[in-house]
PDB file of C-alpha atoms in Angstrom:
ATOM      1  CA  MET A 949       2.061 -83.857  -1.034  1.00  0.00           C
ATOM      2  CA  ASN A 950       0.774 -85.925  -4.169  1.00  0.00           C
ATOM      3  CA  ILE A 951       1.745 -85.369  -6.798  1.00  0.00           C
ATOM      4  CA  SER A 952       0.880 -87.734  -9.659  1.00  0.00           C
ATOM      5  CA  HIS A 953       2.898 -86.915 -12.235  1.00  0.00           C
ATOM      6  CA  ILE A 954       4.103 -83.725 -14.489  1.00  0.00           C
ATOM      7  CA  GLU A 955       1.646 -82.007 -16.023  1.00  0.00           C
ATOM      8  CA  HIS A 956       2.721 -79.459 -18.066  1.00  0.00           C
ATOM      9  CA  LEU A 957       5.679 -77.718 -19.210  1.00  0.00           C
ATOM     10  CA  GLY A 958       5.417 -73.984 -19.510  1.00  0.00           C
ATOM     11  CA  ILE A 959       7.283 -72.236 -21.864  1.00  0.00           C
ATOM     12  CA  ALA A 960       7.444 -68.137 -22.548  1.00  0.00           C
ATOM     13  CA  VAL A 961       7.351 -67.311 -26.639  1.00  0.00           C
ATOM     14  CA  LYS A 962       6.580 -63.828 -28.617  1.00  0.00           C
ATOM     15  CA  SER A 963       4.177 -65.941 -30.419  1.00  0.00           C
ATOM     16  CA  ILE A 964       3.031 -69.026 -30.903  1.00  0.00           C
ATOM     17  CA  ASP A 965       2.466 -68.596 -34.599  1.00  0.00           C
ATOM     18  CA  GLN A 966       6.206 -68.240 -35.129  1.00  0.00           C
ATOM     19  CA  GLN A 967       6.707 -71.648 -32.903  1.00  0.00           C
ATOM     20  CA  LEU A 968       4.155 -73.711 -34.464  1.00  0.00           C
ATOM     21  CA  PRO A 969       6.298 -74.868 -37.539  1.00  0.00           C
ATOM     22  CA  TYR A 970       9.410 -76.446 -34.591  1.00  0.00           C
ATOM     23  CA  TYR A 971       7.019 -77.793 -32.892  1.00  0.00           C
ATOM     24  CA  GLU A 972       4.334 -79.511 -35.365  1.00  0.00           C
ATOM     25  CA  GLY A 973       7.058 -79.742 -38.263  1.00  0.00           C
ATOM     26  CA  VAL A 974      10.160 -80.703 -36.663  1.00  0.00           C
ATOM     27  CA  LEU A 975       9.066 -81.887 -33.550  1.00  0.00           C
ATOM     28  CA  GLY A 976       6.134 -83.375 -34.837  1.00  0.00           C
ATOM     29  CA  VAL A 977       3.979 -82.990 -31.758  1.00  0.00           C
ATOM     30  CA  LYS A 978       0.064 -81.676 -32.704  1.00  0.00           C
ATOM     31  CA  CYS A 979      -1.780 -79.125 -30.940  1.00  0.00           C
ATOM     32  CA  TYR A 980      -4.551 -79.945 -29.867  1.00  0.00           C
ATOM     33  CA  ASN A 981      -5.944 -76.701 -28.264  1.00  0.00           C
ATOM     34  CA  ILE A 982      -5.011 -72.872 -28.159  1.00  0.00           C
ATOM     35  CA  GLU A 983      -7.069 -70.615 -25.895  1.00  0.00           C
ATOM     36  CA  VAL A 984      -7.327 -67.228 -24.234  1.00  0.00           C
ATOM     37  CA  VAL A 985      -6.662 -67.137 -20.906  1.00  0.00           C
ATOM     38  CA  ALA A 986      -8.703 -63.630 -20.503  1.00  0.00           C
ATOM     39  CA  ASP A 987      -7.882 -63.145 -16.812  1.00  0.00           C
ATOM     40  CA  GLN A 988      -3.912 -64.237 -17.447  1.00  0.00           C
ATOM     41  CA  LYS A 989      -3.189 -62.031 -20.122  1.00  0.00           C
ATOM     42  CA  VAL A 990      -2.017 -65.333 -21.741  1.00  0.00           C
ATOM     43  CA  LYS A 991      -2.862 -67.283 -25.416  1.00  0.00           C
ATOM     44  CA  THR A 992      -2.165 -70.731 -24.113  1.00  0.00           C
ATOM     45  CA  ALA A 993      -0.891 -73.942 -27.177  1.00  0.00           C
ATOM     46  CA  PHE A 994      -1.325 -77.216 -25.701  1.00  0.00           C
ATOM     47  CA  PHE A 995       0.610 -80.465 -27.021  1.00  0.00           C
ATOM     48  CA  LYS A 996       0.871 -84.014 -25.523  1.00  0.00           C
ATOM     49  CA  ILE A 997       4.363 -86.018 -25.296  1.00  0.00           C
ATOM     50  CA  GLY A 998       3.235 -89.580 -23.603  1.00  0.00           C
ATOM     51  CA  GLN A 999       1.396 -88.275 -19.993  1.00  0.00           C
ATOM     52  CA  THR A1000       2.871 -84.873 -20.571  1.00  0.00           C
ATOM     53  CA  LYS A1001       1.878 -81.293 -22.415  1.00  0.00           C
ATOM     54  CA  ILE A1002       4.304 -79.080 -23.281  1.00  0.00           C
ATOM     55  CA  GLU A1003       2.373 -75.071 -23.000  1.00  0.00           C
ATOM     56  CA  LEU A1004       3.493 -72.270 -24.766  1.00  0.00           C
ATOM     57  CA  LEU A1005       2.788 -68.730 -23.410  1.00  0.00           C
ATOM     58  CA  GLU A1006       2.110 -66.320 -25.429  1.00  0.00           C
ATOM     59  CA  PRO A1007       1.407 -62.250 -23.702  1.00  0.00           C
ATOM     60  CA  THR A1008      -2.057 -60.352 -25.077  1.00  0.00           C
ATOM     61  CA  SER A1009      -0.863 -57.895 -23.075  1.00  0.00           C
ATOM     62  CA  GLU A1010       2.096 -56.037 -22.531  1.00  0.00           C
ATOM     63  CA  ASP A1011       1.445 -55.896 -18.800  1.00  0.00           C
ATOM     64  CA  SER A1012       0.867 -59.489 -18.489  1.00  0.00           C
ATOM     65  CA  THR A1013       3.046 -61.733 -16.492  1.00  0.00           C
ATOM     66  CA  ILE A1014       4.347 -63.596 -19.730  1.00  0.00           C
ATOM     67  CA  ALA A1015       4.933 -60.322 -21.441  1.00  0.00           C
ATOM     68  CA  LYS A1016       7.695 -58.860 -17.667  1.00  0.00           C
ATOM     69  CA  PHE A1017       9.042 -62.142 -18.189  1.00  0.00           C
ATOM     70  CA  ILE A1018      10.062 -62.178 -21.817  1.00  0.00           C
ATOM     71  CA  GLU A1019      11.595 -58.554 -21.345  1.00  0.00           C
ATOM     72  CA  LYS A1020      13.206 -59.367 -18.140  1.00  0.00           C
ATOM     73  CA  ARG A1021      14.590 -63.323 -19.395  1.00  0.00           C
ATOM     74  CA  GLY A1022      13.607 -64.087 -22.465  1.00  0.00           C
ATOM     75  CA  GLU A1023      11.494 -66.808 -24.456  1.00  0.00           C
ATOM     76  CA  GLY A1024      12.157 -70.277 -22.831  1.00  0.00           C
ATOM     77  CA  VAL A1025      11.155 -72.281 -19.788  1.00  0.00           C
ATOM     78  CA  HIS A1026       8.796 -69.995 -18.119  1.00  0.00           C
ATOM     79  CA  HIS A1027       7.149 -73.098 -15.155  1.00  0.00           C
ATOM     80  CA  ILE A1028       6.699 -76.222 -13.967  1.00  0.00           C
ATOM     81  CA  ALA A1029       3.698 -77.310 -13.582  1.00  0.00           C
ATOM     82  CA  PHE A1030       2.680 -80.755 -10.921  1.00  0.00           C
ATOM     83  CA  ALA A1031      -0.416 -82.468 -11.129  1.00  0.00           C
ATOM     84  CA  VAL A1032      -2.562 -82.973  -7.972  1.00  0.00           C
ATOM     85  CA  PRO A1033      -5.543 -84.671  -6.262  1.00  0.00           C
ATOM     86  CA  ASP A1034      -6.471 -81.299  -4.724  1.00  0.00           C
ATOM     87  CA  VAL A1035      -4.929 -78.002  -5.667  1.00  0.00           C
ATOM     88  CA  ALA A1036      -6.254 -76.434  -2.154  1.00  0.00           C
ATOM     89  CA  GLU A1037      -4.785 -78.940   0.357  1.00  0.00           C
ATOM     90  CA  ALA A1038      -2.011 -79.472  -1.138  1.00  0.00           C
ATOM     91  CA  LEU A1039      -1.147 -74.925  -0.829  1.00  0.00           C
ATOM     92  CA  ALA A1040      -1.839 -75.800   3.304  1.00  0.00           C
ATOM     93  CA  GLU A1041       0.331 -78.997   2.833  1.00  0.00           C
ATOM     94  CA  VAL A1042       2.754 -76.551   1.113  1.00  0.00           C
ATOM     95  CA  GLU A1043       2.545 -73.501   3.059  1.00  0.00           C
ATOM     96  CA  ALA A1044       2.527 -74.977   6.437  1.00  0.00           C
ATOM     97  CA  LYS A1045       6.134 -75.912   5.148  1.00  0.00           C
ATOM     98  CA  GLY A1046       7.125 -72.206   4.481  1.00  0.00           C
ATOM     99  CA  VAL A1047       6.645 -72.329   1.102  1.00  0.00           C
ATOM    100  CA  GLN A1048       5.641 -68.950  -0.245  1.00  0.00           C
ATOM    101  CA  LEU A1049       2.700 -68.595  -2.126  1.00  0.00           C
ATOM    102  CA  ILE A1050       1.831 -66.342  -5.081  1.00  0.00           C
ATOM    103  CA  ASP A1051      -1.778 -68.010  -5.127  1.00  0.00           C
ATOM    104  CA  LYS A1052      -3.867 -68.588  -1.790  1.00  0.00           C
ATOM    105  CA  ALA A1053      -6.445 -70.402  -2.831  1.00  0.00           C
ATOM    106  CA  PRO A1054      -6.155 -72.074  -6.035  1.00  0.00           C
ATOM    107  CA  ARG A1055      -8.236 -70.172  -9.396  1.00  0.00           C
ATOM    108  CA  GLY A1056      -9.073 -71.391 -13.102  1.00  0.00           C
ATOM    109  CA  GLY A1057      -6.608 -72.091 -15.812  1.00  0.00           C
ATOM    110  CA  ALA A1058      -6.267 -73.187 -19.035  1.00  0.00           C
ATOM    111  CA  GLU A1059      -8.083 -76.720 -20.036  1.00  0.00           C
ATOM    112  CA  GLY A1060     -10.052 -76.071 -17.306  1.00  0.00           C
ATOM    113  CA  LEU A1061      -7.730 -76.865 -14.412  1.00  0.00           C
ATOM    114  CA  LYS A1062      -8.021 -75.505 -11.137  1.00  0.00           C
ATOM    115  CA  ILE A1063      -4.531 -73.871 -10.394  1.00  0.00           C
ATOM    116  CA  ALA A1064      -2.330 -72.106  -8.249  1.00  0.00           C
ATOM    117  CA  PHE A1065       0.962 -71.108  -7.973  1.00  0.00           C
ATOM    118  CA  LEU A1066       4.419 -71.796  -5.519  1.00  0.00           C
ATOM    119  CA  HIS A1067       6.502 -68.632  -5.097  1.00  0.00           C
ATOM    120  CA  PRO A1068       9.953 -69.305  -6.813  1.00  0.00           C
ATOM    121  CA  LYS A1069      11.558 -67.719  -3.385  1.00  0.00           C
ATOM    122  CA  SER A1070      10.774 -70.852  -1.937  1.00  0.00           C
ATOM    123  CA  THR A1071      11.722 -73.691  -5.306  1.00  0.00           C
ATOM    124  CA  GLY A1072      15.058 -73.205  -5.814  1.00  0.00           C
ATOM    125  CA  SER A1073      14.015 -70.362  -8.520  1.00  0.00           C
ATOM    126  CA  VAL A1074      12.113 -72.404 -10.213  1.00  0.00           C
ATOM    127  CA  LEU A1075       8.143 -70.879 -10.537  1.00  0.00           C
ATOM    128  CA  THR A1076       5.401 -73.871  -9.964  1.00  0.00           C
ATOM    129  CA  GLU A1077       2.324 -74.615 -10.449  1.00  0.00           C
ATOM    130  CA  LEU A1078      -0.034 -77.024  -8.979  1.00  0.00           C
ATOM    131  CA  CYS A1079      -3.103 -78.242 -11.237  1.00  0.00           C
ATOM    132  CA  MET A1080      -5.498 -80.420 -11.407  1.00  0.00           C
ATOM    133  CA  GLU A1081      -8.750 -81.362 -13.407  1.00  0.00           C
TER     134      GLU A1081
END
């Protein structure tokens, strides 16, 4: 697989509004995009640090995966996302190597990216996202 860089780190939060003062006021990074991804039942906020982004993930529904994550583990790091040139090709490659997939095909994500997730059971307990523009 040809990973070009870490695209973003996803952090599950109960409230983006409550976290903004830390990221903007303390760390000094400006939120440049907030959007709702309706089919994933999540609101996202993005900050860019160098080439890497931080994505805050706020659940918009009690039955969203982010709400369930927070309920089970609390707020914190949810996933790491790697940039690849072709998500479908990367999925086929990792599946051939025995990695369990959450997504069998790329789907739409925040910021118009094509995304797919790899199951943490196959990735050292780290939820891994593959992304491409």
